[in-house]
Each structure stands twice: as C-alpha cells, then as structure tokens.
C-alpha cells in the first residue's frame, strides 16, 4: 500500500509507535542497561521504519522488524566501540613503545632494514610492483600501464609480497629477533 497522504502516513506511523515502543524499550533496556543508549537505538530503529514505511505492507505487528532494526544498530555500535578500543590500545602501545626518542629511532631503523631486506630477496618484478605501490603511491592501474602487465597481475604481486613479509616477520618473531614495537610497525605496514 503506497501512502501518498501525509496525514495517513503520520497516523500509521503513530499507531505503530504506540503499539511497539514500550515493549521494545523494555527489551533493549534489559540488554543495554543504559537508558540513553536504548533511546538512541530505538530512535535509529524508528527512523529506519519511517524511511521504509511506504515499502512495508500493512502487517499488523511491526515489533519484529523494529527489533531487527534496533538489534542491528546495537551490533553496529558494539563493533564500532570494539574497533575504537583496539585502536586506542594500539596507539597507546605505540606511544609508550616509542616515547624514548633514541629507542624509537632504533625501532624505526630496525623496521626499515627488515622490510628492505625482505623486499630485496623478492623477484625483480615483484620488487618493482611493491615499491611503486608502497613507496611511490601509484594505483594498480598506473603500475599495470607502466610495467605492461594487467591490474590482476599487480594485485597478485602485491599479495605475494605481503605474504612473504608476513612469513618473514613471523619467522623472525618466533626466533626472537624482533622487538614488539617492530612487529607493530610491520603489522601497520601490511595494513596500509
């Protein structure tokens, strides 16, 4: 049913809100134990319902779909919070690990040396692709045009280079020849 009349749409939305709000609020308040967070989740759910109201058929009970909307918003919020906490821990670890300038410079030199040695052991074309991408900042397309290869080949070379760096770092870490800060720096390199 397509609602073109604003009054009918508002009335329908108001009826759904009145029928579902108390139940959903109670459910999510038990889950979050935080009134403000619960209100934010429900607001997100009702906004999504409002946006999709014309697409939904009149089904009588809208609580299940609103529950899904609110649950998804809650999951997104938890994921975002976890990512934020992990990032804060990593930044704190890097800040503590490199607070001593001399130690920080030593770690950086160690890191650069390890990466250079690993790259130098790669096949020549892979070295060029890796350096063009990481050091020169060229796109897959530009590297492919420059070297006369396909973008998929560029992707393959970069994947193999990353695998080799990971393998070498893991091996060096297991042997105990890498400091923890160097491992963090190398991990950041592979993400970038």
PDB file of C-alpha atoms in Angstrom:
ATOM      1  CA  UNK A   1       0.000   0.000   0.000  1.00  0.00           C
ATOM      2  CA  UNK A   2       1.572   3.263  -1.153  1.00  0.00           C
ATOM      3  CA  UNK A   3       0.850   6.092   1.225  1.00  0.00           C
ATOM      4  CA  UNK A   4       0.753   9.426  -0.510  1.00  0.00           C
ATOM      5  CA  UNK A   5      -1.331  11.260   2.015  1.00  0.00           C
ATOM      6  CA  UNK A   6       0.939  12.724   4.746  1.00  0.00           C
ATOM      7  CA  UNK A   7      -1.771  12.543   7.371  1.00  0.00           C
ATOM      8  CA  UNK A   8      -2.405   8.848   6.694  1.00  0.00           C
ATOM      9  CA  UNK A   9       1.333   8.142   6.805  1.00  0.00           C
ATOM     10  CA  UNK A  10       1.749  10.011  10.103  1.00  0.00           C
ATOM     11  CA  UNK A  11      -1.272   8.250  11.578  1.00  0.00           C
ATOM     12  CA  UNK A  12       0.049   4.834  10.549  1.00  0.00           C
ATOM     13  CA  UNK A  13       3.480   5.605  11.971  1.00  0.00           C
ATOM     14  CA  UNK A  14       1.978   6.919  15.218  1.00  0.00           C
ATOM     15  CA  UNK A  15      -0.122   3.773  15.616  1.00  0.00           C
ATOM     16  CA  UNK A  16       2.927   1.549  15.076  1.00  0.00           C
ATOM     17  CA  UNK A  17       4.943   3.624  17.542  1.00  0.00           C
ATOM     18  CA  UNK A  18       2.253   3.443  20.211  1.00  0.00           C
ATOM     19  CA  UNK A  19       1.852  -0.324  19.771  1.00  0.00           C
ATOM     20  CA  UNK A  20       5.552  -1.189  19.882  1.00  0.00           C
ATOM     21  CA  UNK A  21       7.517   1.379  21.860  1.00  0.00           C
ATOM     22  CA  UNK A  22       7.037   0.131  25.437  1.00  0.00           C
ATOM     23  CA  UNK A  23       7.826  -3.498  24.559  1.00  0.00           C
ATOM     24  CA  UNK A  24      10.919  -2.616  22.547  1.00  0.00           C
ATOM     25  CA  UNK A  25      12.135  -0.156  25.151  1.00  0.00           C
ATOM     26  CA  UNK A  26      11.828  -2.752  27.876  1.00  0.00           C
ATOM     27  CA  UNK A  27      13.633  -5.384  25.804  1.00  0.00           C
ATOM     28  CA  UNK A  28      16.558  -3.162  24.874  1.00  0.00           C
ATOM     29  CA  UNK A  29      16.826  -1.569  28.302  1.00  0.00           C
ATOM     30  CA  UNK A  30      17.444  -5.069  29.705  1.00  0.00           C
ATOM     31  CA  UNK A  31      20.059  -5.661  27.009  1.00  0.00           C
ATOM     32  CA  UNK A  32      21.963  -2.377  27.240  1.00  0.00           C
ATOM     33  CA  UNK A  33      21.292  -1.410  30.880  1.00  0.00           C
ATOM     34  CA  UNK A  34      21.626   2.165  29.653  1.00  0.00           C
ATOM     35  CA  UNK A  35      18.605   4.375  29.124  1.00  0.00           C
ATOM     36  CA  UNK A  36      20.342   6.824  26.794  1.00  0.00           C
ATOM     37  CA  UNK A  37      21.767   4.059  24.609  1.00  0.00           C
ATOM     38  CA  UNK A  38      18.360   2.354  24.492  1.00  0.00           C
ATOM     39  CA  UNK A  39      16.695   5.583  23.390  1.00  0.00           C
ATOM     40  CA  UNK A  40      19.347   6.061  20.673  1.00  0.00           C
ATOM     41  CA  UNK A  41      18.836   2.517  19.390  1.00  0.00           C
ATOM     42  CA  UNK A  42      15.078   2.910  19.289  1.00  0.00           C
ATOM     43  CA  UNK A  43      15.371   6.269  17.578  1.00  0.00           C
ATOM     44  CA  UNK A  44      17.530   4.645  14.896  1.00  0.00           C
ATOM     45  CA  UNK A  45      15.011   1.823  14.510  1.00  0.00           C
ATOM     46  CA  UNK A  46      12.030   4.164  14.187  1.00  0.00           C
ATOM     47  CA  UNK A  47      13.865   6.400  11.715  1.00  0.00           C
ATOM     48  CA  UNK A  48      14.597   3.345   9.575  1.00  0.00           C
ATOM     49  CA  UNK A  49      10.943   2.307   9.834  1.00  0.00           C
ATOM     50  CA  UNK A  50       9.867   5.811   8.787  1.00  0.00           C
ATOM     51  CA  UNK A  51      12.176   5.668   5.763  1.00  0.00           C
ATOM     52  CA  UNK A  52      10.804   2.274   4.685  1.00  0.00           C
ATOM     53  CA  UNK A  53       7.192   2.740   5.749  1.00  0.00           C
ATOM     54  CA  UNK A  54       5.892   3.080   2.185  1.00  0.00           C
ATOM     55  CA  UNK A  55       7.665  -0.133   1.159  1.00  0.00           C
ATOM     56  CA  UNK A  56       6.227  -2.214   4.016  1.00  0.00           C
ATOM     57  CA  UNK A  57       2.848  -3.819   3.676  1.00  0.00           C
ATOM     58  CA  UNK A  58       0.383  -3.324   6.489  1.00  0.00           C
ATOM     59  CA  UNK A  59       1.264  -6.396   8.549  1.00  0.00           C
ATOM     60  CA  UNK A  60      -0.292  -5.506  11.863  1.00  0.00           C
ATOM     61  CA  UNK A  61       2.682  -6.349  14.100  1.00  0.00           C
ATOM     62  CA  UNK A  62       5.763  -4.262  13.389  1.00  0.00           C
ATOM     63  CA  UNK A  63       7.627  -5.197  16.578  1.00  0.00           C
ATOM     64  CA  UNK A  64       9.727  -7.916  14.888  1.00  0.00           C
ATOM     65  CA  UNK A  65      11.030  -5.632  12.146  1.00  0.00           C
ATOM     66  CA  UNK A  66      11.696  -2.834  14.643  1.00  0.00           C
ATOM     67  CA  UNK A  67      13.501  -5.330  16.866  1.00  0.00           C
ATOM     68  CA  UNK A  68      15.744  -6.289  13.929  1.00  0.00           C
ATOM     69  CA  UNK A  69      16.460  -2.625  13.149  1.00  0.00           C
ATOM     70  CA  UNK A  70      17.343  -1.864  16.782  1.00  0.00           C
ATOM     71  CA  UNK A  71      19.372  -5.067  17.166  1.00  0.00           C
ATOM     72  CA  UNK A  72      21.398  -4.232  14.050  1.00  0.00           C
ATOM     73  CA  UNK A  73      22.029  -0.714  15.349  1.00  0.00           C
ATOM     74  CA  UNK A  74      23.165  -2.206  18.674  1.00  0.00           C
ATOM     75  CA  UNK A  75      25.535  -4.604  16.895  1.00  0.00           C
ATOM     76  CA  UNK A  76      26.979  -1.786  14.813  1.00  0.00           C
ATOM     77  CA  UNK A  77      27.531   0.270  17.960  1.00  0.00           C
ATOM     78  CA  UNK A  78      29.276  -2.620  19.742  1.00  0.00           C
ATOM     79  CA  UNK A  79      31.509  -3.256  16.721  1.00  0.00           C
ATOM     80  CA  UNK A  80      32.409   0.428  16.490  1.00  0.00           C
ATOM     81  CA  UNK A  81      33.199   0.556  20.206  1.00  0.00           C
ATOM     82  CA  UNK A  82      35.422  -2.537  19.936  1.00  0.00           C
ATOM     83  CA  UNK A  83      37.297  -1.110  16.948  1.00  0.00           C
ATOM     84  CA  UNK A  84      37.764   2.178  18.810  1.00  0.00           C
ATOM     85  CA  UNK A  85      39.079   0.446  21.941  1.00  0.00           C
ATOM     86  CA  UNK A  86      41.505  -1.676  19.906  1.00  0.00           C
ATOM     87  CA  UNK A  87      42.756   1.402  18.062  1.00  0.00           C
ATOM     88  CA  UNK A  88      43.221   3.271  21.357  1.00  0.00           C
ATOM     89  CA  UNK A  89      45.182   0.361  22.821  1.00  0.00           C
ATOM     90  CA  UNK A  90      47.405   0.168  19.728  1.00  0.00           C
ATOM     91  CA  UNK A  91      48.033   3.903  19.771  1.00  0.00           C
ATOM     92  CA  UNK A  92      48.821   3.794  23.471  1.00  0.00           C
ATOM     93  CA  UNK A  93      51.161   0.890  22.915  1.00  0.00           C
ATOM     94  CA  UNK A  94      52.937   2.693  20.101  1.00  0.00           C
ATOM     95  CA  UNK A  95      53.160   5.891  22.144  1.00  0.00           C
ATOM     96  CA  UNK A  96      54.657   4.064  25.128  1.00  0.00           C
ATOM     97  CA  UNK A  97      56.902   1.960  22.910  1.00  0.00           C
ATOM     98  CA  UNK A  98      58.310   4.938  21.048  1.00  0.00           C
ATOM     99  CA  UNK A  99      58.275   7.554  23.817  1.00  0.00           C
ATOM    100  CA  UNK A 100      62.008   7.252  24.160  1.00  0.00           C
ATOM    101  CA  UNK A 101      63.299   9.010  21.023  1.00  0.00           C
ATOM    102  CA  UNK A 102      66.517   7.018  20.806  1.00  0.00           C
ATOM    103  CA  UNK A 103      64.637   3.739  21.244  1.00  0.00           C
ATOM    104  CA  UNK A 104      62.001   4.920  18.752  1.00  0.00           C
ATOM    105  CA  UNK A 105      64.662   5.706  16.147  1.00  0.00           C
ATOM    106  CA  UNK A 106      66.304   2.331  16.729  1.00  0.00           C
ATOM    107  CA  UNK A 107      62.960   0.575  16.270  1.00  0.00           C
ATOM    108  CA  UNK A 108      62.246   2.541  13.104  1.00  0.00           C
ATOM    109  CA  UNK A 109      65.665   1.744  11.631  1.00  0.00           C
ATOM    110  CA  UNK A 110      65.223  -1.919  12.534  1.00  0.00           C
ATOM    111  CA  UNK A 111      61.799  -1.917  10.883  1.00  0.00           C
ATOM    112  CA  UNK A 112      63.035  -0.222   7.693  1.00  0.00           C
ATOM    113  CA  UNK A 113      66.013  -2.553   7.478  1.00  0.00           C
ATOM    114  CA  UNK A 114      63.884  -5.667   7.823  1.00  0.00           C
ATOM    115  CA  UNK A 115      61.433  -4.545   5.160  1.00  0.00           C
ATOM    116  CA  UNK A 116      64.243  -3.604   2.765  1.00  0.00           C
ATOM    117  CA  UNK A 117      65.978  -6.970   3.223  1.00  0.00           C
ATOM    118  CA  UNK A 118      62.737  -8.863   2.615  1.00  0.00           C
ATOM    119  CA  UNK A 119      61.937  -6.794  -0.487  1.00  0.00           C
ATOM    120  CA  UNK A 120      65.446  -7.251  -1.901  1.00  0.00           C
ATOM    121  CA  UNK A 121      65.006 -11.034  -1.780  1.00  0.00           C
ATOM    122  CA  UNK A 122      61.842 -10.880  -3.888  1.00  0.00           C
ATOM    123  CA  UNK A 123      61.831 -11.416  -7.657  1.00  0.00           C
ATOM    124  CA  UNK A 124      62.742  -8.222  -9.516  1.00  0.00           C
ATOM    125  CA  UNK A 125      59.283  -7.548 -10.973  1.00  0.00           C
ATOM    126  CA  UNK A 126      57.633  -8.072  -7.579  1.00  0.00           C
ATOM    127  CA  UNK A 127      60.107  -5.644  -6.018  1.00  0.00           C
ATOM    128  CA  UNK A 128      59.234  -3.024  -8.618  1.00  0.00           C
ATOM    129  CA  UNK A 129      55.487  -3.517  -8.199  1.00  0.00           C
ATOM    130  CA  UNK A 130      55.754  -3.372  -4.409  1.00  0.00           C
ATOM    131  CA  UNK A 131      57.919  -0.244  -4.397  1.00  0.00           C
ATOM    132  CA  UNK A 132      55.750   1.509  -6.984  1.00  0.00           C
ATOM    133  CA  UNK A 133      52.690   0.837  -4.848  1.00  0.00           C
ATOM    134  CA  UNK A 134      54.060   1.394  -1.324  1.00  0.00           C
ATOM    135  CA  UNK A 135      56.799   3.962  -1.871  1.00  0.00           C
ATOM    136  CA  UNK A 136      55.570   5.851  -4.939  1.00  0.00           C
ATOM    137  CA  UNK A 137      51.865   5.562  -4.111  1.00  0.00           C
ATOM    138  CA  UNK A 138      50.838   4.525  -7.624  1.00  0.00           C
ATOM    139  CA  UNK A 139      47.498   2.856  -8.291  1.00  0.00           C
ATOM    140  CA  UNK A 140      47.153  -0.694  -9.599  1.00  0.00           C
ATOM    141  CA  UNK A 141      46.128   0.723 -12.964  1.00  0.00           C
ATOM    142  CA  UNK A 142      49.135   3.047 -13.233  1.00  0.00           C
ATOM    143  CA  UNK A 143      51.543   0.295 -12.194  1.00  0.00           C
ATOM    144  CA  UNK A 144      49.992  -2.059 -14.744  1.00  0.00           C
ATOM    145  CA  UNK A 145      50.317   0.532 -17.536  1.00  0.00           C
ATOM    146  CA  UNK A 146      53.876   1.388 -16.557  1.00  0.00           C
ATOM    147  CA  UNK A 147      55.054  -2.233 -16.474  1.00  0.00           C
ATOM    148  CA  UNK A 148      52.877  -3.560 -19.299  1.00  0.00           C
ATOM    149  CA  UNK A 149      51.030  -6.055 -17.089  1.00  0.00           C
ATOM    150  CA  UNK A 150      47.399  -6.443 -16.047  1.00  0.00           C
ATOM    151  CA  UNK A 151      45.982  -4.936 -12.839  1.00  0.00           C
ATOM    152  CA  UNK A 152      45.266  -8.518 -11.699  1.00  0.00           C
ATOM    153  CA  UNK A 153      48.971  -9.325 -12.034  1.00  0.00           C
ATOM    154  CA  UNK A 154      49.753  -6.240  -9.962  1.00  0.00           C
ATOM    155  CA  UNK A 155      47.312  -7.499  -7.337  1.00  0.00           C
ATOM    156  CA  UNK A 156      48.945 -10.952  -7.394  1.00  0.00           C
ATOM    157  CA  UNK A 157      52.423  -9.473  -6.931  1.00  0.00           C
ATOM    158  CA  UNK A 158      51.288  -7.308  -4.005  1.00  0.00           C
ATOM    159  CA  UNK A 159      49.511 -10.227  -2.334  1.00  0.00           C
ATOM    160  CA  UNK A 160      52.594 -12.422  -2.699  1.00  0.00           C
ATOM    161  CA  UNK A 161      54.841  -9.648  -1.388  1.00  0.00           C
ATOM    162  CA  UNK A 162      52.607  -9.158   1.667  1.00  0.00           C
ATOM    163  CA  UNK A 163      52.538 -12.908   2.308  1.00  0.00           C
ATOM    164  CA  UNK A 164      56.323 -13.056   2.120  1.00  0.00           C
ATOM    165  CA  UNK A 165      56.725 -10.124   4.512  1.00  0.00           C
ATOM    166  CA  UNK A 166      54.259 -11.719   6.953  1.00  0.00           C
ATOM    167  CA  UNK A 167      56.054 -15.054   6.716  1.00  0.00           C
ATOM    168  CA  UNK A 168      59.460 -13.480   7.327  1.00  0.00           C
ATOM    169  CA  UNK A 169      58.173 -11.343  10.209  1.00  0.00           C
ATOM    170  CA  UNK A 170      56.520 -14.354  11.829  1.00  0.00           C
ATOM    171  CA  UNK A 171      59.719 -16.351  11.477  1.00  0.00           C
ATOM    172  CA  UNK A 172      61.863 -13.545  12.909  1.00  0.00           C
ATOM    173  CA  UNK A 173      59.424 -13.003  15.782  1.00  0.00           C
ATOM    174  CA  UNK A 174      59.368 -16.714  16.639  1.00  0.00           C
ATOM    175  CA  UNK A 175      63.164 -16.771  16.722  1.00  0.00           C
ATOM    176  CA  UNK A 176      63.057 -13.738  18.994  1.00  0.00           C
ATOM    177  CA  UNK A 177      65.000 -11.372  16.770  1.00  0.00           C
ATOM    178  CA  UNK A 178      62.272  -8.694  16.593  1.00  0.00           C
ATOM    179  CA  UNK A 179      61.145  -6.276  19.252  1.00  0.00           C
ATOM    180  CA  UNK A 180      57.425  -5.942  19.905  1.00  0.00           C
ATOM    181  CA  UNK A 181      57.355  -2.352  18.590  1.00  0.00           C
ATOM    182  CA  UNK A 182      58.935  -3.505  15.320  1.00  0.00           C
ATOM    183  CA  UNK A 183      56.253  -6.177  14.997  1.00  0.00           C
ATOM    184  CA  UNK A 184      53.568  -3.492  15.487  1.00  0.00           C
ATOM    185  CA  UNK A 185      55.215  -1.264  12.869  1.00  0.00           C
ATOM    186  CA  UNK A 186      55.428  -4.142  10.381  1.00  0.00           C
ATOM    187  CA  UNK A 187      51.801  -5.011  11.018  1.00  0.00           C
ATOM    188  CA  UNK A 188      50.827  -1.405  10.250  1.00  0.00           C
ATOM    189  CA  UNK A 189      52.841  -1.595   7.014  1.00  0.00           C
ATOM    190  CA  UNK A 190      50.882  -4.629   5.875  1.00  0.00           C
ATOM    191  CA  UNK A 191      47.561  -2.917   6.619  1.00  0.00           C
ATOM    192  CA  UNK A 192      48.446   0.214   4.655  1.00  0.00           C
TER     193      UNK A 192
END
